[in-house]
Each structure stands twice: as C-alpha cells, then as structure tokens.
C-alpha cells in the first residue's frame, strides 16, 4: 500500500509543529515587548540637584512630579509652601547610570513657575512621577505572553498531531481491510 493514500496527509504533522513554533515565537516577542514597555515606564529626570541646599526647580501646572533620592540616602525633603507634596502609596526603585534611585515624594502645583526644594540627601532628582500601572502591565503582560502562548501553541499542535495520528491509523486499517482478499 502506498503511504500517500492514507488520509489525512502527513503534512498535518508539519502544521502541528509549525503552530507550536509560531506560538512560541510570538510568546517570546510578547515578552520582549512587555519588558520594553516596562523599561520605558521608568521615569527620566528633569533635573538632578545637589542636596542639603535649596534649589530652584521649574514645575508646570497639571503635571505629576516626583522626587527621587539615591537608595542609601536620607529621604527628608522640604518643599515650597505652594507645592502640594504627598507620600507615594508604594515603594518604587530603579537603577539609572549604575545608581539605585528611590521615589520618595510626589509633587504637584497649581501654577507653572519656579519652586524651592531642599533634600537632606547628597543629591536628589525631580522628574515625572512613575507610571506604576504601565510598569506592572508591561512586566506582567510580557511574562503572561512568554508562559501562555507557547503552552497554547503546544497544546493546539499536540491536539492536531494526535487527531492526525488517530485518523491516519483508522484510515490505514480501512484501506487494508478493503484491499484484503475475501475468501
């Protein structure tokens, strides 16, 4: 009997492998995209200032700002009375230029202008407030893509390969039975 007569064709095994490989590659791509999203959500600094002295910082109304200090530094900061200062609800730290920075306070102002800030840390930085939702979403989404999509692709590919094998076996038996001599 010619194996080419058996249905479904062997190419379905290739389709099963292709689906598993494709979903794995998409999962890896999703992980990379998630990590890039999380990395891009780490805030930049509008300015870095010498601590233990008052600094004039330009702040715009309507923007959310944050004060960052090196991780090992004291976190006592005083701000101009016209600035609304609140403590962050969660701890957020990140590495920039080989130094670990910590988010210590949030700032907002009603009017654009120059405001005075003084922190007891040797240096401090002012920049946009961190986008924690974007950071967590990028990281979580990337991990979910890395874990979920390859598993889904392998499952779908496995089911296709299993059904193909069972149907080929059944068809082969029917072909052999129909070609067997009847006595």
mmCIF file with all atom_site columns, C-alpha atoms in Angstrom:
data_model
loop_
_atom_site.group_PDB
_atom_site.id
_atom_site.type_symbol
_atom_site.label_atom_id
_atom_site.label_alt_id
_atom_site.label_comp_id
_atom_site.label_asym_id
_atom_site.label_entity_id
_atom_site.label_seq_id
_atom_site.pdbx_PDB_ins_code
_atom_site.Cartn_x
_atom_site.Cartn_y
_atom_site.Cartn_z
_atom_site.occupancy
_atom_site.B_iso_or_equiv
_atom_site.pdbx_formal_charge
_atom_site.auth_seq_id
_atom_site.auth_comp_id
_atom_site.auth_asym_id
_atom_site.auth_atom_id
_atom_site.pdbx_PDB_model_num
ATOM 1   C CA . UNK A 1 1   ? 0.000   0.000   0.000  1.00 0.00 ? 1   UNK A CA 1
ATOM 2   C CA . UNK A 1 2   ? 1.222   3.463   -0.899 1.00 0.00 ? 2   UNK A CA 1
ATOM 3   C CA . UNK A 1 3   ? 1.521   5.724   2.251  1.00 0.00 ? 3   UNK A CA 1
ATOM 4   C CA . UNK A 1 4   ? 0.351   8.670   0.132  1.00 0.00 ? 4   UNK A CA 1
ATOM 5   C CA . UNK A 1 5   ? -3.123  7.103   0.021  1.00 0.00 ? 5   UNK A CA 1
ATOM 6   C CA . UNK A 1 6   ? -3.594  7.451   3.771  1.00 0.00 ? 6   UNK A CA 1
ATOM 7   C CA . UNK A 1 7   ? -5.640  10.450  4.873  1.00 0.00 ? 7   UNK A CA 1
ATOM 8   C CA . UNK A 1 8   ? -5.173  12.941  6.440  1.00 0.00 ? 8   UNK A CA 1
ATOM 9   C CA . UNK A 1 9   ? -1.792  13.551  4.879  1.00 0.00 ? 9   UNK A CA 1
ATOM 10  C CA . UNK A 1 10  ? 1.462   13.662  6.850  1.00 0.00 ? 10  UNK A CA 1
ATOM 11  C CA . UNK A 1 11  ? 1.744   17.378  6.212  1.00 0.00 ? 11  UNK A CA 1
ATOM 12  C CA . UNK A 1 12  ? -0.655  17.890  9.156  1.00 0.00 ? 12  UNK A CA 1
ATOM 13  C CA . UNK A 1 13  ? 2.198   16.874  11.472 1.00 0.00 ? 13  UNK A CA 1
ATOM 14  C CA . UNK A 1 14  ? 4.157   19.779  9.985  1.00 0.00 ? 14  UNK A CA 1
ATOM 15  C CA . UNK A 1 15  ? 1.197   22.090  10.550 1.00 0.00 ? 15  UNK A CA 1
ATOM 16  C CA . UNK A 1 16  ? 1.107   20.980  14.210 1.00 0.00 ? 16  UNK A CA 1
ATOM 17  C CA . UNK A 1 17  ? 4.830   21.661  14.650 1.00 0.00 ? 17  UNK A CA 1
ATOM 18  C CA . UNK A 1 18  ? 4.507   24.981  12.805 1.00 0.00 ? 18  UNK A CA 1
ATOM 19  C CA . UNK A 1 19  ? 1.727   26.144  15.135 1.00 0.00 ? 19  UNK A CA 1
ATOM 20  C CA . UNK A 1 20  ? 3.750   25.218  18.226 1.00 0.00 ? 20  UNK A CA 1
ATOM 21  C CA . UNK A 1 21  ? 6.830   27.038  16.905 1.00 0.00 ? 21  UNK A CA 1
ATOM 22  C CA . UNK A 1 22  ? 4.820   30.085  15.774 1.00 0.00 ? 22  UNK A CA 1
ATOM 23  C CA . UNK A 1 23  ? 3.081   30.493  19.138 1.00 0.00 ? 23  UNK A CA 1
ATOM 24  C CA . UNK A 1 24  ? 6.424   30.103  20.924 1.00 0.00 ? 24  UNK A CA 1
ATOM 25  C CA . UNK A 1 25  ? 7.999   32.823  18.788 1.00 0.00 ? 25  UNK A CA 1
ATOM 26  C CA . UNK A 1 26  ? 5.007   35.123  19.326 1.00 0.00 ? 26  UNK A CA 1
ATOM 27  C CA . UNK A 1 27  ? 5.277   34.466  23.080 1.00 0.00 ? 27  UNK A CA 1
ATOM 28  C CA . UNK A 1 28  ? 8.951   35.422  23.076 1.00 0.00 ? 28  UNK A CA 1
ATOM 29  C CA . UNK A 1 29  ? 8.129   38.554  21.060 1.00 0.00 ? 29  UNK A CA 1
ATOM 30  C CA . UNK A 1 30  ? 5.373   39.441  23.525 1.00 0.00 ? 30  UNK A CA 1
ATOM 31  C CA . UNK A 1 31  ? 7.801   39.026  26.421 1.00 0.00 ? 31  UNK A CA 1
ATOM 32  C CA . UNK A 1 32  ? 10.337  41.333  24.766 1.00 0.00 ? 32  UNK A CA 1
ATOM 33  C CA . UNK A 1 33  ? 7.610   43.912  24.046 1.00 0.00 ? 33  UNK A CA 1
ATOM 34  C CA . UNK A 1 34  ? 6.460   43.722  27.671 1.00 0.00 ? 34  UNK A CA 1
ATOM 35  C CA . UNK A 1 35  ? 9.973   44.240  29.001 1.00 0.00 ? 35  UNK A CA 1
ATOM 36  C CA . UNK A 1 36  ? 10.488  47.205  26.654 1.00 0.00 ? 36  UNK A CA 1
ATOM 37  C CA . UNK A 1 37  ? 7.181   48.707  27.859 1.00 0.00 ? 37  UNK A CA 1
ATOM 38  C CA . UNK A 1 38  ? 8.177   48.216  31.499 1.00 0.00 ? 38  UNK A CA 1
ATOM 39  C CA . UNK A 1 39  ? 11.637  49.688  30.894 1.00 0.00 ? 39  UNK A CA 1
ATOM 40  C CA . UNK A 1 40  ? 10.210  52.711  29.075 1.00 0.00 ? 40  UNK A CA 1
ATOM 41  C CA . UNK A 1 41  ? 7.899   53.422  32.009 1.00 0.00 ? 41  UNK A CA 1
ATOM 42  C CA . UNK A 1 42  ? 10.871  54.110  34.290 1.00 0.00 ? 42  UNK A CA 1
ATOM 43  C CA . UNK A 1 43  ? 10.832  57.904  34.637 1.00 0.00 ? 43  UNK A CA 1
ATOM 44  C CA . UNK A 1 44  ? 13.524  60.220  33.393 1.00 0.00 ? 44  UNK A CA 1
ATOM 45  C CA . UNK A 1 45  ? 14.843  63.124  35.397 1.00 0.00 ? 45  UNK A CA 1
ATOM 46  C CA . UNK A 1 46  ? 14.013  66.720  34.539 1.00 0.00 ? 46  UNK A CA 1
ATOM 47  C CA . UNK A 1 47  ? 16.982  67.715  36.685 1.00 0.00 ? 47  UNK A CA 1
ATOM 48  C CA . UNK A 1 48  ? 19.445  66.467  39.291 1.00 0.00 ? 48  UNK A CA 1
ATOM 49  C CA . UNK A 1 49  ? 20.297  68.736  42.196 1.00 0.00 ? 49  UNK A CA 1
ATOM 50  C CA . UNK A 1 50  ? 22.866  68.949  44.981 1.00 0.00 ? 50  UNK A CA 1
ATOM 51  C CA . UNK A 1 51  ? 21.277  68.127  48.307 1.00 0.00 ? 51  UNK A CA 1
ATOM 52  C CA . UNK A 1 52  ? 21.429  69.959  51.634 1.00 0.00 ? 52  UNK A CA 1
ATOM 53  C CA . UNK A 1 53  ? 20.806  73.305  49.929 1.00 0.00 ? 53  UNK A CA 1
ATOM 54  C CA . UNK A 1 54  ? 17.764  74.964  48.408 1.00 0.00 ? 54  UNK A CA 1
ATOM 55  C CA . UNK A 1 55  ? 17.367  74.538  44.680 1.00 0.00 ? 55  UNK A CA 1
ATOM 56  C CA . UNK A 1 56  ? 15.011  76.351  42.336 1.00 0.00 ? 56  UNK A CA 1
ATOM 57  C CA . UNK A 1 57  ? 13.034  73.837  40.295 1.00 0.00 ? 57  UNK A CA 1
ATOM 58  C CA . UNK A 1 58  ? 10.745  74.713  37.372 1.00 0.00 ? 58  UNK A CA 1
ATOM 59  C CA . UNK A 1 59  ? 7.390   72.904  37.703 1.00 0.00 ? 59  UNK A CA 1
ATOM 60  C CA . UNK A 1 60  ? 4.417   73.009  35.337 1.00 0.00 ? 60  UNK A CA 1
ATOM 61  C CA . UNK A 1 61  ? 0.804   73.070  36.484 1.00 0.00 ? 61  UNK A CA 1
ATOM 62  C CA . UNK A 1 62  ? -1.152  69.922  35.674 1.00 0.00 ? 62  UNK A CA 1
ATOM 63  C CA . UNK A 1 63  ? 1.853   67.573  35.611 1.00 0.00 ? 63  UNK A CA 1
ATOM 64  C CA . UNK A 1 64  ? 2.648   64.996  38.255 1.00 0.00 ? 64  UNK A CA 1
ATOM 65  C CA . UNK A 1 65  ? 6.216   65.188  39.529 1.00 0.00 ? 65  UNK A CA 1
ATOM 66  C CA . UNK A 1 66  ? 8.251   63.050  41.882 1.00 0.00 ? 66  UNK A CA 1
ATOM 67  C CA . UNK A 1 67  ? 11.405  63.474  43.934 1.00 0.00 ? 67  UNK A CA 1
ATOM 68  C CA . UNK A 1 68  ? 13.981  60.676  43.735 1.00 0.00 ? 68  UNK A CA 1
ATOM 69  C CA . UNK A 1 69  ? 16.971  60.130  46.008 1.00 0.00 ? 69  UNK A CA 1
ATOM 70  C CA . UNK A 1 70  ? 19.787  57.579  45.942 1.00 0.00 ? 70  UNK A CA 1
ATOM 71  C CA . UNK A 1 71  ? 18.682  54.407  47.729 1.00 0.00 ? 71  UNK A CA 1
ATOM 72  C CA . UNK A 1 72  ? 21.129  54.739  50.626 1.00 0.00 ? 72  UNK A CA 1
ATOM 73  C CA . UNK A 1 73  ? 20.406  58.442  51.225 1.00 0.00 ? 73  UNK A CA 1
ATOM 74  C CA . UNK A 1 74  ? 18.165  60.017  53.840 1.00 0.00 ? 74  UNK A CA 1
ATOM 75  C CA . UNK A 1 75  ? 14.733  60.926  52.488 1.00 0.00 ? 75  UNK A CA 1
ATOM 76  C CA . UNK A 1 76  ? 13.895  64.161  54.338 1.00 0.00 ? 76  UNK A CA 1
ATOM 77  C CA . UNK A 1 77  ? 12.810  66.811  51.820 1.00 0.00 ? 77  UNK A CA 1
ATOM 78  C CA . UNK A 1 78  ? 11.205  70.198  52.293 1.00 0.00 ? 78  UNK A CA 1
ATOM 79  C CA . UNK A 1 79  ? 9.340   71.962  49.503 1.00 0.00 ? 79  UNK A CA 1
ATOM 80  C CA . UNK A 1 80  ? 7.955   75.413  48.816 1.00 0.00 ? 80  UNK A CA 1
ATOM 81  C CA . UNK A 1 81  ? 4.647   76.015  50.623 1.00 0.00 ? 81  UNK A CA 1
ATOM 82  C CA . UNK A 1 82  ? 2.865   76.482  47.275 1.00 0.00 ? 82  UNK A CA 1
ATOM 83  C CA . UNK A 1 83  ? 3.738   72.886  46.277 1.00 0.00 ? 83  UNK A CA 1
ATOM 84  C CA . UNK A 1 84  ? 1.423   70.021  47.230 1.00 0.00 ? 84  UNK A CA 1
ATOM 85  C CA . UNK A 1 85  ? 3.606   67.178  48.472 1.00 0.00 ? 85  UNK A CA 1
ATOM 86  C CA . UNK A 1 86  ? 2.301   63.650  49.134 1.00 0.00 ? 86  UNK A CA 1
ATOM 87  C CA . UNK A 1 87  ? 3.971   60.370  50.021 1.00 0.00 ? 87  UNK A CA 1
ATOM 88  C CA . UNK A 1 88  ? 3.847   57.652  47.371 1.00 0.00 ? 88  UNK A CA 1
ATOM 89  C CA . UNK A 1 89  ? 1.463   54.780  48.072 1.00 0.00 ? 89  UNK A CA 1
ATOM 90  C CA . UNK A 1 90  ? 4.084   52.183  47.085 1.00 0.00 ? 90  UNK A CA 1
ATOM 91  C CA . UNK A 1 91  ? 7.857   51.947  47.046 1.00 0.00 ? 91  UNK A CA 1
ATOM 92  C CA . UNK A 1 92  ? 9.373   52.266  43.585 1.00 0.00 ? 92  UNK A CA 1
ATOM 93  C CA . UNK A 1 93  ? 13.086  51.971  42.953 1.00 0.00 ? 93  UNK A CA 1
ATOM 94  C CA . UNK A 1 94  ? 15.127  51.640  39.777 1.00 0.00 ? 94  UNK A CA 1
ATOM 95  C CA . UNK A 1 95  ? 18.693  51.815  38.517 1.00 0.00 ? 95  UNK A CA 1
ATOM 96  C CA . UNK A 1 96  ? 19.909  54.733  36.440 1.00 0.00 ? 96  UNK A CA 1
ATOM 97  C CA . UNK A 1 97  ? 23.553  55.093  35.373 1.00 0.00 ? 97  UNK A CA 1
ATOM 98  C CA . UNK A 1 98  ? 24.621  52.385  37.814 1.00 0.00 ? 98  UNK A CA 1
ATOM 99  C CA . UNK A 1 99  ? 22.971  54.041  40.822 1.00 0.00 ? 99  UNK A CA 1
ATOM 100 C CA . UNK A 1 100 ? 19.837  52.828  42.600 1.00 0.00 ? 100 UNK A CA 1
ATOM 101 C CA . UNK A 1 101 ? 17.172  55.570  42.999 1.00 0.00 ? 101 UNK A CA 1
ATOM 102 C CA . UNK A 1 102 ? 14.048  55.572  45.181 1.00 0.00 ? 102 UNK A CA 1
ATOM 103 C CA . UNK A 1 103 ? 10.813  57.528  44.695 1.00 0.00 ? 103 UNK A CA 1
ATOM 104 C CA . UNK A 1 104 ? 10.275  59.438  47.962 1.00 0.00 ? 104 UNK A CA 1
ATOM 105 C CA . UNK A 1 105 ? 7.561   62.034  47.355 1.00 0.00 ? 105 UNK A CA 1
ATOM 106 C CA . UNK A 1 106 ? 5.018   63.257  44.815 1.00 0.00 ? 106 UNK A CA 1
ATOM 107 C CA . UNK A 1 107 ? 4.713   66.915  43.845 1.00 0.00 ? 107 UNK A CA 1
ATOM 108 C CA . UNK A 1 108 ? 2.023   68.967  42.132 1.00 0.00 ? 108 UNK A CA 1
ATOM 109 C CA . UNK A 1 109 ? 1.493   72.677  41.656 1.00 0.00 ? 109 UNK A CA 1
ATOM 110 C CA . UNK A 1 110 ? -1.434  74.886  40.707 1.00 0.00 ? 110 UNK A CA 1
ATOM 111 C CA . UNK A 1 111 ? 0.634   77.430  38.787 1.00 0.00 ? 111 UNK A CA 1
ATOM 112 C CA . UNK A 1 112 ? 3.614   76.965  36.483 1.00 0.00 ? 112 UNK A CA 1
ATOM 113 C CA . UNK A 1 113 ? 6.763   78.529  37.908 1.00 0.00 ? 113 UNK A CA 1
ATOM 114 C CA . UNK A 1 114 ? 9.976   78.138  39.898 1.00 0.00 ? 114 UNK A CA 1
ATOM 115 C CA . UNK A 1 115 ? 9.691   76.470  43.311 1.00 0.00 ? 115 UNK A CA 1
ATOM 116 C CA . UNK A 1 116 ? 12.270  75.740  46.012 1.00 0.00 ? 116 UNK A CA 1
ATOM 117 C CA . UNK A 1 117 ? 13.086  72.221  47.108 1.00 0.00 ? 117 UNK A CA 1
ATOM 118 C CA . UNK A 1 118 ? 15.678  71.043  49.623 1.00 0.00 ? 118 UNK A CA 1
ATOM 119 C CA . UNK A 1 119 ? 16.517  67.422  50.422 1.00 0.00 ? 119 UNK A CA 1
ATOM 120 C CA . UNK A 1 120 ? 18.940  66.123  53.037 1.00 0.00 ? 120 UNK A CA 1
ATOM 121 C CA . UNK A 1 121 ? 20.309  63.541  50.588 1.00 0.00 ? 121 UNK A CA 1
ATOM 122 C CA . UNK A 1 122 ? 23.677  64.360  48.937 1.00 0.00 ? 122 UNK A CA 1
ATOM 123 C CA . UNK A 1 123 ? 21.861  64.511  45.591 1.00 0.00 ? 123 UNK A CA 1
ATOM 124 C CA . UNK A 1 124 ? 18.260  64.270  44.503 1.00 0.00 ? 124 UNK A CA 1
ATOM 125 C CA . UNK A 1 125 ? 16.360  64.386  41.261 1.00 0.00 ? 125 UNK A CA 1
ATOM 126 C CA . UNK A 1 126 ? 12.998  65.725  40.140 1.00 0.00 ? 126 UNK A CA 1
ATOM 127 C CA . UNK A 1 127 ? 11.133  64.184  37.235 1.00 0.00 ? 127 UNK A CA 1
ATOM 128 C CA . UNK A 1 128 ? 7.808   62.780  36.126 1.00 0.00 ? 128 UNK A CA 1
ATOM 129 C CA . UNK A 1 129 ? 6.008   60.535  38.603 1.00 0.00 ? 129 UNK A CA 1
ATOM 130 C CA . UNK A 1 130 ? 6.486   56.840  37.807 1.00 0.00 ? 130 UNK A CA 1
ATOM 131 C CA . UNK A 1 131 ? 3.789   55.071  35.803 1.00 0.00 ? 131 UNK A CA 1
ATOM 132 C CA . UNK A 1 132 ? 3.451   52.015  38.037 1.00 0.00 ? 132 UNK A CA 1
ATOM 133 C CA . UNK A 1 133 ? 0.465   50.642  36.115 1.00 0.00 ? 133 UNK A CA 1
ATOM 134 C CA . UNK A 1 134 ? 2.402   50.744  32.854 1.00 0.00 ? 134 UNK A CA 1
ATOM 135 C CA . UNK A 1 135 ? 5.413   49.138  34.530 1.00 0.00 ? 135 UNK A CA 1
ATOM 136 C CA . UNK A 1 136 ? 3.380   46.326  36.122 1.00 0.00 ? 136 UNK A CA 1
ATOM 137 C CA . UNK A 1 137 ? 1.282   45.838  32.986 1.00 0.00 ? 137 UNK A CA 1
ATOM 138 C CA . UNK A 1 138 ? 4.333   45.574  30.742 1.00 0.00 ? 138 UNK A CA 1
ATOM 139 C CA . UNK A 1 139 ? 6.111   43.170  33.036 1.00 0.00 ? 139 UNK A CA 1
ATOM 140 C CA . UNK A 1 140 ? 3.015   41.065  33.766 1.00 0.00 ? 140 UNK A CA 1
ATOM 141 C CA . UNK A 1 141 ? 1.908   41.028  30.142 1.00 0.00 ? 141 UNK A CA 1
ATOM 142 C CA . UNK A 1 142 ? 5.367   40.006  28.976 1.00 0.00 ? 142 UNK A CA 1
ATOM 143 C CA . UNK A 1 143 ? 5.544   37.131  31.448 1.00 0.00 ? 143 UNK A CA 1
ATOM 144 C CA . UNK A 1 144 ? 1.998   36.023  30.563 1.00 0.00 ? 144 UNK A CA 1
ATOM 145 C CA . UNK A 1 145 ? 2.892   36.027  26.852 1.00 0.00 ? 145 UNK A CA 1
ATOM 146 C CA . UNK A 1 146 ? 6.091   34.079  27.493 1.00 0.00 ? 146 UNK A CA 1
ATOM 147 C CA . UNK A 1 147 ? 4.298   31.441  29.547 1.00 0.00 ? 147 UNK A CA 1
ATOM 148 C CA . UNK A 1 148 ? 0.840   31.308  27.972 1.00 0.00 ? 148 UNK A CA 1
ATOM 149 C CA . UNK A 1 149 ? 1.344   31.493  24.227 1.00 0.00 ? 149 UNK A CA 1
ATOM 150 C CA . UNK A 1 150 ? 3.896   28.670  23.911 1.00 0.00 ? 150 UNK A CA 1
ATOM 151 C CA . UNK A 1 151 ? 1.716   26.451  26.125 1.00 0.00 ? 151 UNK A CA 1
ATOM 152 C CA . UNK A 1 152 ? -1.317  27.245  23.973 1.00 0.00 ? 152 UNK A CA 1
ATOM 153 C CA . UNK A 1 153 ? 0.612   26.581  20.755 1.00 0.00 ? 153 UNK A CA 1
ATOM 154 C CA . UNK A 1 154 ? 1.998   23.276  22.029 1.00 0.00 ? 154 UNK A CA 1
ATOM 155 C CA . UNK A 1 155 ? -1.479  22.225  23.166 1.00 0.00 ? 155 UNK A CA 1
ATOM 156 C CA . UNK A 1 156 ? -3.090  23.089  19.827 1.00 0.00 ? 156 UNK A CA 1
ATOM 157 C CA . UNK A 1 157 ? -0.230  21.457  17.911 1.00 0.00 ? 157 UNK A CA 1
ATOM 158 C CA . UNK A 1 158 ? -0.439  18.369  20.112 1.00 0.00 ? 158 UNK A CA 1
ATOM 159 C CA . UNK A 1 159 ? -4.171  18.042  19.522 1.00 0.00 ? 159 UNK A CA 1
ATOM 160 C CA . UNK A 1 160 ? -3.712  18.380  15.753 1.00 0.00 ? 160 UNK A CA 1
ATOM 161 C CA . UNK A 1 161 ? -0.920  15.771  15.786 1.00 0.00 ? 161 UNK A CA 1
ATOM 162 C CA . UNK A 1 162 ? -2.986  13.385  17.947 1.00 0.00 ? 162 UNK A CA 1
ATOM 163 C CA . UNK A 1 163 ? -6.089  13.677  15.759 1.00 0.00 ? 163 UNK A CA 1
ATOM 164 C CA . UNK A 1 164 ? -3.969  13.285  12.624 1.00 0.00 ? 164 UNK A CA 1
ATOM 165 C CA . UNK A 1 165 ? -2.316  10.154  14.004 1.00 0.00 ? 165 UNK A CA 1
ATOM 166 C CA . UNK A 1 166 ? -5.611  8.598   15.081 1.00 0.00 ? 166 UNK A CA 1
ATOM 167 C CA . UNK A 1 167 ? -7.340  9.365   11.790 1.00 0.00 ? 167 UNK A CA 1
ATOM 168 C CA . UNK A 1 168 ? -4.375  8.119   9.739  1.00 0.00 ? 168 UNK A CA 1
ATOM 169 C CA . UNK A 1 169 ? -4.316  4.883   11.717 1.00 0.00 ? 169 UNK A CA 1
ATOM 170 C CA . UNK A 1 170 ? -8.060  4.387   11.270 1.00 0.00 ? 170 UNK A CA 1
ATOM 171 C CA . UNK A 1 171 ? -7.877  5.147   7.559  1.00 0.00 ? 171 UNK A CA 1
ATOM 172 C CA . UNK A 1 172 ? -4.934  2.778   7.096  1.00 0.00 ? 172 UNK A CA 1
ATOM 173 C CA . UNK A 1 173 ? -6.914  -0.034  8.748  1.00 0.00 ? 173 UNK A CA 1
ATOM 174 C CA . UNK A 1 174 ? -9.895  0.635   6.468  1.00 0.00 ? 174 UNK A CA 1
ATOM 175 C CA . UNK A 1 175 ? -7.667  0.670   3.370  1.00 0.00 ? 175 UNK A CA 1
ATOM 176 C CA . UNK A 1 176 ? -6.042  -2.616  4.410  1.00 0.00 ? 176 UNK A CA 1
ATOM 177 C CA . UNK A 1 177 ? -9.406  -4.195  5.134  1.00 0.00 ? 177 UNK A CA 1
ATOM 178 C CA . UNK A 1 178 ? -10.821 -3.127  1.763  1.00 0.00 ? 178 UNK A CA 1
ATOM 179 C CA . UNK A 1 179 ? -7.792  -4.378  -0.145 1.00 0.00 ? 179 UNK A CA 1
ATOM 180 C CA . UNK A 1 180 ? -7.596  -7.726  1.642  1.00 0.00 ? 180 UNK A CA 1
ATOM 181 C CA . UNK A 1 181 ? -8.730  -10.694 -0.442 1.00 0.00 ? 181 UNK A CA 1
ATOM 182 C CA . UNK A 1 182 ? -12.104 -12.088 0.536  1.00 0.00 ? 182 UNK A CA 1
ATOM 183 C CA . UNK A 1 183 ? -12.270 -15.905 0.653  1.00 0.00 ? 183 UNK A CA 1
#
